[in-house]
Amino acid sequence: MSHKNTLLGATALTLATAVGAFADGHAPALTIAIVNNGHMINMQTVAEAYTEQTGVALNWVSLEEGVLREQVTSDTATGGGQYDIINIGMQEAPIWGQAGWIEPLNFSADYDVNDILPAMRGGLSADGTLYAAPFYGESSMVMYRKDLADAAGVTIADNDSWDNIMTAAAAMHDPANGVYGACLRGKPGWGDNMAFITTVVNSYGGAWFDADMRPVLDSAEWNAAINMYVELLGSYGPPGSEGNSFNEILALYNEGKCGMWIDATIAASFLEVDGVAYAQSPNAGNPVGANWLWAWAMAVPAGSPNMEAAMDFIAWATSKDYIQAVGNHPDFGWGSVPTGTRASTYAIPEFQAVAAFAEAEMMAIESAAPEATAIKPYVGVQFAAIPEFPEVGSAVAQEMAAALSGAKSVEAALADAQAAADAIMQEAGYY
Amino acid sequence: MSVRRIPRLLQAPAVILLLIWMLVPLSMTLYFSFIRYVLNSMRHPEWTKPSIENWRGFGNYQFVLNNKDFLLAIQNSLLIVCSILFLTVILGVLIAVLINKTFPGQGIVRVLLISPFFVMPAVNAVLWINMILDPVLGLQGVAIGGINELIATLRALPLLGGFFAMWPELVPISFRATQTSAWAVIIMVTWQWTPFAVLIFMTSLQSEDQQQKEAAILDGASTWSQFRFLTLPHLGRPIAIVVMIQAIFHLSLYAEIEIVSRGNGNKNLPYLIGEFANNNIGAASATGIIAVILANIVAIFLLRMVGKTLME
């Protein structure tokens, strides 16, 4: 989920004041905090037309994902009122909505809220109320080199079993020629390795917490999933996998060093290697838990003085018109439209023509189920929508990286992870 | 008014300002470390505001001390600082002695030697971990790939092939792994701070008593003896100063740890504080107080050591 896909590394703080014609001098100015991912950076240019049309000036504050989270959390929690619109993800939206930190969103009929994919609406709602509008969304899927798979004589099917994935990875693995069977996330972080690892665990029928919100990382499902993960990545992954996340693997894949990659669907639009084929994520039996679900969305902090103007802007930025505006924009085109939010996007012929991955992406998003189920009593697929999750996720992430580098056995790492998660949940007053 | 009181009165504003400057943040940290203060707690909204009603006593300290990474963080803090100090002092003395003699191109060599010190810590870490230490795309991966290829070609040789066949294939080291990430930090910080040591030692060497040295040469002292009994004692003070300044700086390393492995295996106390500070201000403050105590213990030893050499 955490792909800082355009701006690597340094924290960029861009304060770009949009130049606009002020019709009456009283038009409001909106301050918008965005994450510095490609689609949002593009929005700053596309929205110049919005300013021209409405006279609403837009101040952009573009921040790196982690910094944005910190800024927005402290500003919203303390009612600072620095921003009129904030970028938040699926992890925050339902919690903040329930806490009353962000305003519920009510759009007019021509916004066509039912066009937004149900999985996205579900993940950004609390108790049936939509609190954030998705700007782009993603799930995860298998991206593999058809040429290598054919040469090795293996096939990868939709929702394949992990055993078959292991066999395929082994067949494509050729380190002497710089090709590694499977490139998967290993870098510690709740949005890095845990995004992938949790979906694997989900596919085995495992979850983060039980009905009392006690962590269950010492369960048989976690054990089976992590053993498989460590074996798959340890045997057929590139050396140094514990340092790889989205950006690192994207670089490796585009260098032709990966046979197969299971990651965010959004990666497909950045792949520069020929002969890539797509398949739905592998599964070990859980009917709804094979892949993750994530969206970057826009929300209005409670009590914003420019609430009306902010709602209007969100309605425009997440509308069908916006998709058209990006597709027809001279600087961008149909390859750069934000995907994963509206069903109607996938029906646009110009988009279909440039996006070979569209069908697989749509299928993956539709099959993901963020709602609480009997298996997991919390909202979220590859995370839990509780405020303590980043803390729990990061602590567990480091243990998983230790298991992957062989510093600990899988059993010891899971036991330590369970103890750490238990301490954090107890500290937070859950039980 | 006595003669003594006037200067004291005149000093008072500065002293009081300094006291406030230091005491306010410290006492706030101390206060936060004894209360429940969690930024976004949904279960207990009362904890999200710093208030005396959330008094917790030593609970935050207990939570921190029971953290599974607390001992690791202290160990790593000391391991990283001591290793860097050891390496920079040794390398610094050797390089300083080496370039103290006049040779052609001396100016350029000195500038090149000192330049790593002007690289920003975050840039330093990104450069090293991605471009040099990376096991696939970095210099390490490329070099090891090249060596393996060379060995493979040598194995095909008619006569010597059998000899090379016994050689193992080299495997690149992952410097982001739990076992090695602390070493990656030590390598990159040593690279960055050795120039500092060289700079200080070089300046000091230029004030070395040349007459004494000439006398030693006339007496037939070997180069090693000259170094051991003249140069090294002369460098005692600068070494103490380098050790003290670096110890202070390296106890608070953060950027390199974040970039190398996000605290996996190379976490130190400041990093642990950073992890708590995302949400649990109480625990972060408690860790901060522990870090202050630890730093003071280190400082007492260092000041004594430096004080001793300065007194001699």
XYZ file of C-alpha atoms in Angstrom:
743
model
C 0.000 0.000 0.000
C 2.749 2.447 0.752
C 4.215 3.315 -2.567
C 5.810 6.682 -2.645
C 5.895 6.074 -6.337
C 7.227 9.284 -7.736
C 9.205 11.038 -5.102
C 11.648 8.730 -3.438
C 13.320 9.471 -0.172
C 13.418 13.049 0.906
C 10.397 14.695 2.387
C 9.076 17.171 -0.062
C 7.123 20.058 1.273
C 5.543 21.855 -1.589
C 3.418 24.837 -0.881
C 2.087 25.771 -4.254
C -0.424 28.492 -4.334
C -2.685 27.949 -7.265
C -2.994 30.992 -9.413
C -6.602 31.697 -10.092
C -8.905 34.441 -11.138
C -10.829 35.721 -8.174
C -14.305 36.526 -9.344
C -15.415 38.655 -6.438
C -12.452 38.635 -4.123
C -14.429 36.652 -1.540
C -14.015 33.204 -3.027
C -12.622 30.905 -0.331
C -9.110 29.434 -0.466
C -8.809 25.747 0.407
C -5.744 24.240 2.050
C -5.334 20.623 0.998
C -2.905 18.157 2.554
C -1.956 15.445 0.066
C 0.399 12.478 -0.002
C 3.158 12.892 -2.592
C 2.127 9.942 -4.784
C 1.959 10.323 -8.543
C -1.798 10.617 -8.880
C -2.039 13.373 -6.271
C 0.872 15.303 -7.737
C -0.960 15.217 -11.084
C -4.110 16.507 -9.399
C -2.375 19.804 -8.635
C -2.068 20.467 -12.359
C -5.486 19.143 -13.352
C -7.174 21.259 -10.671
C -5.967 24.489 -12.257
C -9.061 24.200 -14.426
C -11.210 23.940 -11.306
C -9.784 27.172 -9.937
C -10.433 28.889 -13.273
C -14.041 27.699 -13.318
C -15.028 28.378 -9.719
C -12.552 30.968 -8.499
C -11.672 28.793 -5.518
C -7.963 29.093 -4.808
C -6.185 25.888 -3.780
C -3.167 25.704 -1.482
C -1.449 22.337 -1.722
C 0.638 20.897 1.073
C 2.292 17.814 -0.365
C 3.967 15.518 2.154
C 5.613 12.130 2.295
C 3.215 9.423 3.540
C 4.556 9.025 7.085
C 4.961 12.758 7.653
C 1.475 13.435 6.301
C 0.020 10.894 8.736
C 1.770 12.491 11.711
C 0.818 16.027 10.671
C -2.781 15.234 9.888
C -3.254 13.083 12.990
C -2.027 15.716 15.420
C -3.851 18.509 13.567
C -7.145 16.605 13.485
C -6.894 15.185 17.015
C -6.284 18.606 18.513
C -8.782 20.364 16.229
C -5.974 22.532 14.840
C -7.919 23.473 11.729
C -4.832 23.837 9.533
C -6.367 21.987 6.609
C -9.718 22.108 4.827
C -9.206 18.802 3.045
C -6.942 15.952 4.074
C -5.709 12.830 2.346
C -6.277 9.796 4.515
C -6.212 6.085 3.881
C -8.510 3.212 4.608
C -6.828 2.624 7.951
C -7.859 6.025 9.336
C -11.191 6.766 7.633
C -13.539 4.523 9.660
C -11.829 5.277 13.007
C -11.810 9.024 12.526
C -15.359 9.005 11.212
C -16.538 7.191 14.301
C -14.605 9.561 16.574
C -16.224 12.551 14.882
C -12.898 13.944 13.662
C -14.059 14.081 10.043
C -17.372 15.088 8.490
C -19.768 12.587 6.929
C -19.985 12.997 3.166
C -23.357 13.515 1.493
C -23.163 13.931 -2.238
C -25.843 14.988 -4.681
C -27.431 12.450 -7.035
C -25.301 13.319 -10.079
C -22.159 12.380 -8.120
C -23.450 8.803 -8.432
C -22.063 7.380 -5.204
C -23.209 3.893 -6.203
C -20.706 3.968 -9.049
C -17.923 3.804 -6.444
C -16.840 0.193 -6.036
C -18.591 -1.407 -3.042
C -15.325 -2.599 -1.505
C -14.037 0.989 -1.476
C -17.240 2.373 -0.029
C -17.177 -0.309 2.663
C -13.604 0.398 3.685
C -14.130 4.159 3.928
C -17.393 3.989 5.868
C -18.279 3.544 9.515
C -21.723 2.217 10.407
C -22.898 2.694 6.843
C -21.891 6.366 6.592
C -19.276 7.397 4.025
C -16.574 9.535 5.638
C -13.973 9.784 2.893
C -14.194 9.739 -0.903
C -11.687 7.473 -2.679
C -9.239 9.218 -4.990
C -7.538 6.054 -6.140
C -7.767 2.504 -4.919
C -5.849 -0.695 -5.231
C -5.793 -4.344 -4.378
C -3.011 -6.870 -4.793
C -2.378 -9.467 -7.485
C 0.307 -11.665 -9.015
C 2.377 -10.066 -11.761
C 4.658 -12.555 -13.496
C 6.896 -12.871 -16.520
C 4.976 -15.028 -18.986
C 8.139 -15.633 -21.031
C 10.024 -17.031 -18.036
C 7.076 -19.103 -16.871
C 6.659 -20.591 -20.355
C 10.374 -21.310 -20.638
C 10.290 -23.060 -17.267
C 7.133 -24.933 -18.223
C 4.960 -23.698 -15.372
C 1.610 -21.954 -15.261
C 0.110 -19.665 -12.651
C -3.661 -19.719 -12.284
C -6.041 -17.287 -10.616
C -6.183 -17.921 -6.853
C -3.551 -20.585 -7.249
C -2.445 -22.604 -4.243
C 0.707 -21.479 -2.427
C 2.265 -24.865 -3.238
C 1.944 -24.155 -6.942
C 3.333 -20.658 -6.447
C 6.324 -22.198 -4.685
C 6.819 -24.679 -7.551
C 6.568 -21.900 -10.144
C 9.011 -19.702 -8.238
C 11.462 -22.585 -7.972
C 11.182 -23.262 -11.712
C 11.836 -19.630 -12.689
C 14.605 -19.143 -10.090
C 17.928 -18.719 -11.874
C 20.246 -16.633 -9.666
C 23.303 -17.369 -11.796
C 21.660 -15.311 -14.535
C 20.340 -12.720 -12.115
C 16.714 -13.870 -12.144
C 14.984 -14.607 -8.852
C 11.793 -16.650 -8.676
C 9.726 -14.437 -6.420
C 10.166 -10.816 -5.342
C 8.059 -10.043 -2.287
C 8.050 -7.354 0.360
C 10.365 -7.865 3.314
C 11.126 -4.349 4.592
C 9.728 -3.882 8.100
C 6.733 -1.552 8.372
C 2.999 -1.941 8.861
C 2.421 -0.650 5.338
C 5.407 -2.507 3.907
C 6.048 -6.163 4.659
C 2.951 -6.502 6.853
C 0.621 -5.483 4.015
C 1.763 -8.526 2.088
C 2.252 -10.860 5.048
C -1.204 -10.133 6.453
C -2.867 -11.005 3.151
C -0.964 -14.285 3.145
C -2.134 -14.964 6.691
C -5.676 -14.008 5.689
C -5.541 -16.456 2.840
C -4.738 -19.134 5.413
C -7.751 -18.009 7.467
C -5.750 -16.162 10.110
C -6.371 -12.710 11.622
C -4.681 -10.098 13.814
C -7.111 -10.182 16.737
C -9.845 -12.387 18.150
C -13.318 -11.191 19.165
C -11.939 -9.649 22.413
C -9.289 -7.809 20.385
C -6.552 -9.973 21.871
C -3.745 -10.579 19.346
C -3.655 -14.141 17.977
C -0.260 -14.173 16.281
C 0.650 -17.493 17.872
C -2.116 -19.316 16.012
C -1.597 -22.263 13.667
C -2.656 -20.123 10.669
C 0.046 -17.528 11.317
C 2.575 -20.292 11.824
C 1.745 -22.006 8.537
C 1.628 -18.719 6.615
C 4.919 -17.332 7.938
C 6.730 -20.631 7.454
C 5.572 -20.649 3.846
C 6.533 -16.960 3.381
C 10.010 -17.402 4.822
C 10.620 -20.523 2.750
C 9.313 -18.988 -0.489
C 11.191 -15.702 -0.159
C 14.237 -17.187 1.553
C 14.764 -19.863 -1.106
C 13.609 -18.139 -4.285
C 13.790 -14.432 -3.478
C 16.586 -11.976 -4.256
C 19.291 -11.577 -1.606
C 18.542 -8.742 0.785
C 14.777 -9.206 0.630
C 14.439 -7.802 4.154
C 15.181 -4.388 2.625
C 12.654 -4.538 -0.220
C 9.314 -2.798 -0.357
C 7.232 -1.493 -3.273
C 9.786 0.882 -4.775
C 12.762 -1.442 -4.375
C 10.959 -4.372 -5.985
C 9.643 -2.173 -8.786
C 13.270 -1.283 -9.573
C 14.313 -4.965 -9.461
C 11.364 -6.041 -11.612
C 12.077 -3.401 -14.237
C 15.722 -4.536 -14.287
C 14.385 -7.956 -15.300
C 15.469 -9.630 -12.073
C 12.111 -10.981 -10.887
C 10.070 -13.892 -12.161
C 6.989 -13.159 -10.118
C 5.833 -10.293 -7.948
C 2.771 -10.223 -5.698
C 1.986 -6.621 -4.801
C -0.320 -3.649 -5.304
C -2.337 -3.620 -8.522
C -1.163 -0.039 -9.090
C 2.314 -1.454 -9.806
C 1.063 -2.775 -13.142
C 0.937 0.733 -14.590
C 4.610 1.295 -13.749
C 5.969 -1.952 -15.228
C 8.323 -1.412 -18.153
C 9.052 -5.084 -18.851
C 7.408 -6.856 -21.797
C 5.369 -9.999 -21.467
C 3.906 -9.420 -18.024
C 0.846 -11.518 -17.199
C -1.530 -11.072 -14.291
C -3.298 -13.502 -11.986
C -5.443 -13.190 -8.884
C -3.558 -13.595 -5.601
C -2.836 -17.102 -4.346
C -5.134 -18.516 -1.729
C -4.981 -21.278 0.833
C -8.692 -21.674 1.314
C -10.160 -18.465 2.736
C -12.884 -17.479 0.226
C -12.527 -13.704 0.806
C -9.022 -13.230 2.077
C -6.584 -13.583 -0.801
C -5.658 -9.968 -1.460
C -5.507 -6.602 0.183
C -7.524 -3.456 -0.266
C -6.338 0.110 0.031
C -7.508 3.541 -1.005
C -6.154 7.022 -0.681
C -9.189 9.148 -0.019
C -10.166 12.747 0.693
C -11.942 13.865 3.829
C -12.975 17.101 5.548
C -11.818 17.648 9.165
C -14.671 18.394 11.564
C -15.497 22.056 11.968
C -13.642 23.313 8.904
C -14.750 26.908 8.234
C -14.799 26.271 4.483
C -16.799 23.085 4.731
C -19.105 23.730 1.809
C -16.321 24.651 -0.601
C -14.306 21.664 0.615
C -17.185 19.252 -0.044
C -17.648 20.740 -3.508
C -13.989 20.232 -4.320
C -14.024 16.607 -3.126
C -17.140 15.954 -5.184
C -15.277 17.252 -8.232
C -11.913 15.550 -7.547
C -13.468 12.106 -7.072
C -16.073 12.426 -9.841
C -16.405 10.842 -13.275
C -15.606 14.280 -14.714
C -12.227 14.271 -13.007
C -11.321 10.931 -14.621
C -12.263 12.443 -17.999
C -10.273 15.578 -17.213
C -7.111 13.559 -16.527
C -7.650 11.306 -19.555
C -8.101 14.271 -21.873
C -5.423 16.425 -20.277
C -2.526 17.163 -22.648
C 0.048 16.408 -19.918
C -1.343 13.082 -18.723
C -3.684 10.903 -20.805
C -5.559 7.684 -20.159
C -2.581 5.783 -18.800
C -2.475 8.151 -15.829
C -6.075 8.198 -14.651
C -6.588 7.251 -11.007
C -8.054 3.758 -10.983
C -9.730 1.466 -8.520
C -12.495 3.806 -7.444
C -15.359 3.902 -9.962
C -16.884 1.066 -11.954
C -17.529 3.473 -14.826
C -13.782 4.074 -15.300
C -13.345 0.483 -16.445
C -16.028 0.931 -19.122
C -14.182 3.798 -20.830
C -12.825 2.447 -24.132
C -9.797 4.792 -24.173
C -8.823 3.478 -20.745
C -9.352 -0.145 -21.729
C -7.074 0.395 -24.713
C -4.063 1.396 -22.604
C -4.590 -0.656 -19.442
C -3.928 -4.356 -19.964
C -4.164 -4.896 -16.225
C -7.604 -3.300 -15.837
C -9.586 -6.523 -15.764
C -7.351 -8.244 -13.220
C -7.271 -5.110 -11.069
C -11.052 -4.744 -11.066
C -11.508 -8.414 -10.198
C -9.039 -8.161 -7.315
C -10.691 -5.075 -5.862
C -14.140 -6.583 -6.125
C -13.114 -9.769 -4.365
C -11.578 -7.986 -1.382
C -13.744 -7.723 1.727
C -12.764 -5.100 4.297
C -15.779 -5.602 6.556
C -15.568 -7.414 9.859
C -16.296 -11.137 9.486
C -16.419 -14.200 11.692
C -12.696 -14.689 11.123
C -11.653 -11.123 11.858
C -13.682 -8.816 14.135
C -12.252 -5.579 12.679
C -12.533 -3.510 9.492
C -9.621 -3.823 7.090
C -7.937 -6.577 5.121
C -4.169 -6.098 5.431
C -4.522 -3.905 8.531
C -6.956 -3.395 11.391
C -8.805 -0.093 11.497
C -7.897 0.692 15.111
C -5.672 3.593 16.225
C -3.122 1.279 17.807
C -2.562 -0.703 14.625
C 0.463 1.221 13.288
C 2.242 0.544 16.590
C 1.292 -3.141 16.655
C 2.018 -3.537 12.943
C 5.491 -2.002 13.162
C 6.475 -4.117 16.146
C 5.346 -7.316 14.422
C 6.943 -6.191 11.143
C 10.390 -6.126 12.728
C 9.941 -9.645 14.103
C 8.920 -10.905 10.662
C 12.009 -9.287 9.116
C 14.099 -11.019 11.789
C 12.508 -14.352 10.858
C 13.161 -13.671 7.175
C 16.846 -12.868 7.734
C 17.203 -15.986 9.826
C 18.072 -14.169 13.049
C 15.144 -15.916 14.726
C 13.142 -19.022 14.050
C 9.607 -18.455 12.782
C 8.219 -19.786 16.067
C 10.390 -17.488 18.192
C 9.596 -14.466 16.017
C 5.863 -15.134 16.258
C 6.055 -15.611 20.024
C 7.916 -12.317 20.408
C 5.498 -10.592 18.044
C 2.567 -11.890 20.064
C 4.107 -10.642 23.320
C 4.779 -7.202 21.859
C 1.295 -6.894 20.353
C -0.254 -8.072 23.604
C 1.670 -5.432 25.590
C 0.565 -2.656 23.234
C -3.108 -3.704 23.270
C -3.080 -4.016 27.041
C -1.412 -0.628 27.365
C -4.158 0.847 25.177
C -6.751 -0.458 27.586
C -8.504 -3.082 25.448
C -8.481 -5.694 28.179
C 24.998 46.253 49.063
C 28.131 44.210 49.298
C 30.688 44.072 46.495
C 29.795 40.456 45.824
C 26.121 40.951 45.184
C 26.420 43.354 42.274
C 28.053 40.938 39.813
C 25.609 38.238 40.916
C 22.667 40.496 40.274
C 24.042 41.382 36.874
C 24.475 37.715 36.039
C 21.021 36.823 37.223
C 19.038 37.493 34.001
C 21.322 35.277 31.944
C 21.319 32.524 34.557
C 17.564 32.614 34.972
C 17.023 32.554 31.201
C 19.327 29.554 30.916
C 17.475 27.791 33.717
C 14.109 28.342 32.036
C 15.600 27.313 28.709
C 16.624 23.958 30.162
C 14.096 23.392 32.880
C 10.819 23.950 31.054
C 11.229 21.198 28.422
C 12.813 18.846 30.927
C 10.099 19.277 33.542
C 7.376 18.905 30.901
C 8.964 15.645 29.762
C 9.188 14.540 33.374
C 5.514 15.407 33.921
C 4.363 13.591 30.762
C 6.373 10.533 31.788
C 4.205 10.153 34.889
C 0.779 10.533 33.263
C -1.219 8.628 30.670
C -0.956 10.647 27.471
C -1.941 8.820 24.280
C -2.567 10.905 21.161
C -5.409 9.020 19.549
C -6.891 6.636 22.023
C -10.480 5.796 21.073
C -11.175 3.606 24.073
C -10.123 6.260 26.566
C -10.706 9.749 25.128
C -9.644 11.226 28.468
C -6.080 10.014 27.796
C -5.748 12.190 24.708
C -5.315 15.352 26.807
C -2.356 15.845 29.149
C -4.023 16.120 32.542
C -2.982 15.443 36.121
C -6.072 13.251 36.520
C -4.391 10.650 34.353
C -1.580 10.219 36.903
C 0.094 6.886 36.376
C 3.125 6.887 38.662
C 5.916 4.737 37.307
C 3.568 2.866 34.949
C 5.100 4.380 31.804
C 8.570 3.445 33.003
C 7.430 -0.076 33.708
C 5.916 -0.339 30.227
C 9.125 0.912 28.640
C 11.388 -1.343 30.709
C 9.229 -4.337 29.815
C 9.371 -3.489 26.104
C 11.006 -6.355 24.263
C 13.383 -3.972 22.482
C 14.478 -1.888 25.458
C 17.596 -3.887 26.322
C 18.404 -4.290 22.649
C 18.172 -0.519 22.221
C 20.594 0.149 25.084
C 22.966 -2.549 23.857
C 22.868 -1.165 20.349
C 23.334 2.416 21.542
C 26.554 1.383 23.275
C 27.710 -1.019 20.558
C 27.252 1.564 17.816
C 28.891 4.425 19.741
C 31.858 2.373 20.989
C 32.546 0.756 17.608
C 32.429 4.072 15.783
C 34.711 5.692 18.378
C 37.219 2.852 18.174
C 37.305 2.817 14.379
C 37.393 6.583 13.846
C 40.196 7.132 16.363
C 42.370 4.346 14.916
C 41.718 5.333 11.306
C 41.989 9.024 12.160
C 45.417 8.683 13.781
C 46.755 6.493 10.968
C 45.524 8.764 8.192
C 46.622 11.933 9.983
C 50.161 10.599 10.489
C 50.228 9.417 6.883
C 49.262 12.729 5.301
C 51.209 14.862 7.743
C 54.334 14.422 5.612
C 54.642 16.677 2.583
C 53.960 15.012 -0.750
C 52.808 16.198 -4.189
C 49.042 16.728 -4.419
C 48.770 17.064 -0.657
C 46.120 19.794 -0.858
C 43.778 17.788 -3.068
C 44.191 14.649 -0.973
C 43.327 16.541 2.193
C 40.228 18.129 0.689
C 39.053 14.740 -0.622
C 39.663 13.160 2.770
C 37.613 15.735 4.582
C 34.691 15.874 2.134
C 32.641 12.941 3.588
C 32.084 15.082 6.658
C 30.032 17.543 4.629
C 27.584 14.928 3.359
C 24.253 15.086 5.182
C 23.545 12.038 7.391
C 20.400 10.998 5.498
C 22.152 11.332 2.138
C 25.075 9.357 3.494
C 22.764 6.512 4.537
C 20.809 6.450 1.270
C 24.026 6.448 -0.755
C 25.654 3.641 1.194
C 22.708 1.320 1.579
C 21.381 1.610 -1.976
C 24.437 2.199 -4.107
C 27.234 0.441 -2.245
C 25.911 -2.163 0.192
C 22.846 -3.374 -1.743
C 23.309 -7.085 -2.443
C 21.795 -6.967 -5.941
C 21.924 -3.530 -7.540
C 24.649 -1.972 -5.348
C 28.408 -2.028 -5.806
C 28.600 -5.066 -3.513
C 26.178 -7.083 -5.623
C 27.874 -6.104 -8.877
C 31.358 -6.841 -7.505
C 30.393 -10.214 -6.097
C 28.571 -11.102 -9.306
C 31.736 -10.193 -11.219
C 33.995 -12.266 -8.973
C 31.675 -15.254 -9.246
C 31.722 -14.942 -13.024
C 35.500 -14.765 -13.011
C 35.720 -17.898 -10.866
C 33.294 -19.654 -13.194
C 35.538 -18.822 -16.163
C 38.625 -19.970 -14.275
C 36.938 -23.265 -13.490
C 36.711 -23.955 -17.196
C 40.509 -23.765 -17.525
C 42.051 -27.078 -18.543
C 44.727 -27.517 -15.858
C 43.955 -25.102 -13.027
C 40.203 -25.608 -13.275
C 40.237 -28.293 -10.627
C 41.877 -25.923 -8.193
C 39.265 -23.213 -8.679
C 36.455 -25.744 -8.509
C 37.216 -26.021 -4.799
C 36.473 -22.317 -4.322
C 33.054 -21.577 -2.931
C 30.689 -19.309 -4.778
C 30.523 -15.957 -2.982
C 27.205 -14.881 -1.519
C 26.508 -11.156 -1.084
C 25.788 -9.958 2.461
C 22.461 -8.282 3.091
C 23.188 -5.254 5.238
C 19.524 -4.737 6.020
C 19.220 -8.058 7.824
C 18.712 -8.151 11.576
C 22.176 -9.569 12.137
C 24.090 -7.015 10.079
C 22.104 -3.774 10.068
C 23.961 -2.346 13.078
C 27.230 -2.913 11.201
C 25.896 -1.031 8.197
C 25.239 1.955 10.455
C 28.709 1.672 11.985
C 30.354 1.514 8.550
C 28.564 4.543 7.148
C 28.950 6.736 10.237
C 32.625 5.779 10.552
C 33.123 6.821 6.932
C 31.461 10.129 7.669
C 33.220 10.944 10.946
C 36.768 9.739 10.284
C 37.499 13.034 8.466
C 36.552 14.907 11.629
C 39.099 12.913 13.616
C 41.697 13.333 10.860
C 41.137 17.080 10.848
C 41.639 17.413 14.599
C 44.647 15.075 14.723
C 46.274 16.735 11.724
C 46.050 20.154 13.340
C 47.515 18.731 16.499
C 50.367 16.980 14.676
C 51.443 20.269 13.160
C 52.167 21.577 16.634
C 54.344 18.591 17.496
C 57.750 19.557 18.847
C 60.131 19.059 15.899
C 63.269 19.509 17.983
C 62.274 16.678 20.240
C 61.686 14.525 17.213
C 65.072 15.382 15.733
C 66.691 14.538 19.036
C 64.942 11.182 19.000
C 66.156 10.478 15.461
C 69.729 11.376 16.496
C 69.417 8.975 19.409
C 68.517 6.273 16.914
C 64.885 5.804 17.897
C 62.917 3.704 15.422
C 59.915 5.177 13.625
C 57.637 3.026 15.757
C 59.241 4.254 18.982
C 58.910 7.840 17.814
C 55.235 7.249 17.118
C 54.642 5.330 20.344
C 56.503 7.617 22.772
C 56.278 11.055 21.126
C 53.351 11.318 18.709
C 50.791 9.251 20.593
C 51.192 11.038 23.956
C 51.071 14.315 22.060
C 47.717 13.202 20.572
C 46.239 12.330 23.967
C 44.204 15.491 24.333
C 42.819 15.640 20.803
C 41.848 11.966 21.089
C 39.942 12.719 24.289
C 38.156 15.612 22.615
C 37.273 13.578 19.524
C 35.929 10.802 21.727
C 33.781 13.175 23.760
C 32.290 15.125 20.862
C 31.579 11.990 18.835
C 30.046 10.152 21.784
C 27.567 12.994 22.235
C 26.662 13.008 18.542
C 26.405 9.260 18.039
C 24.197 8.615 21.065
C 21.467 10.404 19.131
C 21.821 8.658 15.739
C 18.480 8.373 13.968
C 18.466 8.939 10.208
C 20.879 6.128 9.384
C 18.893 3.625 11.450
C 15.604 4.585 9.833
C 16.985 4.359 6.316
C 18.991 1.155 6.720
C 16.382 -1.090 8.291
C 13.669 0.817 10.165
C 15.013 -0.296 13.503
C 15.184 -3.994 12.628
C 18.222 -5.137 14.595
C 19.889 -1.718 14.899
C 17.455 0.173 17.093
C 18.936 2.591 19.650
C 17.292 4.645 22.400
C 16.374 7.681 20.262
C 14.778 5.351 17.721
C 12.761 3.630 20.425
C 11.551 7.047 21.605
C 10.563 7.845 18.034
C 8.488 4.675 17.842
C 6.569 5.543 21.003
C 6.201 9.200 20.043
C 3.878 8.271 17.166
C 1.103 7.724 19.650
C 2.124 7.123 23.235
C 3.635 10.407 24.488
C 3.810 9.104 28.069
C 6.001 6.145 27.124
C 8.090 8.318 24.794
C 8.717 10.786 27.633
C 9.667 8.001 30.023
C 12.164 6.659 27.468
C 13.441 10.197 27.028
C 14.099 10.548 30.747
C 15.903 7.196 30.781
C 17.983 8.363 27.805
C 18.885 11.590 29.617
C 20.042 9.594 32.643
C 22.089 7.264 30.454
C 23.653 10.167 28.554
C 24.602 11.822 31.826
C 26.304 8.679 33.079
C 28.294 8.499 29.843
C 29.047 12.223 30.061
C 30.400 11.956 33.615
C 32.916 9.325 32.528
C 33.865 11.244 29.411
C 34.269 14.563 31.215
C 36.500 12.942 33.811
C 38.613 11.402 31.104
C 38.907 14.651 29.169
C 39.369 16.667 32.343
C 42.229 14.408 33.343
C 44.100 14.802 30.079
C 43.508 18.542 30.086
C 44.844 18.874 33.627
C 48.078 17.040 32.958
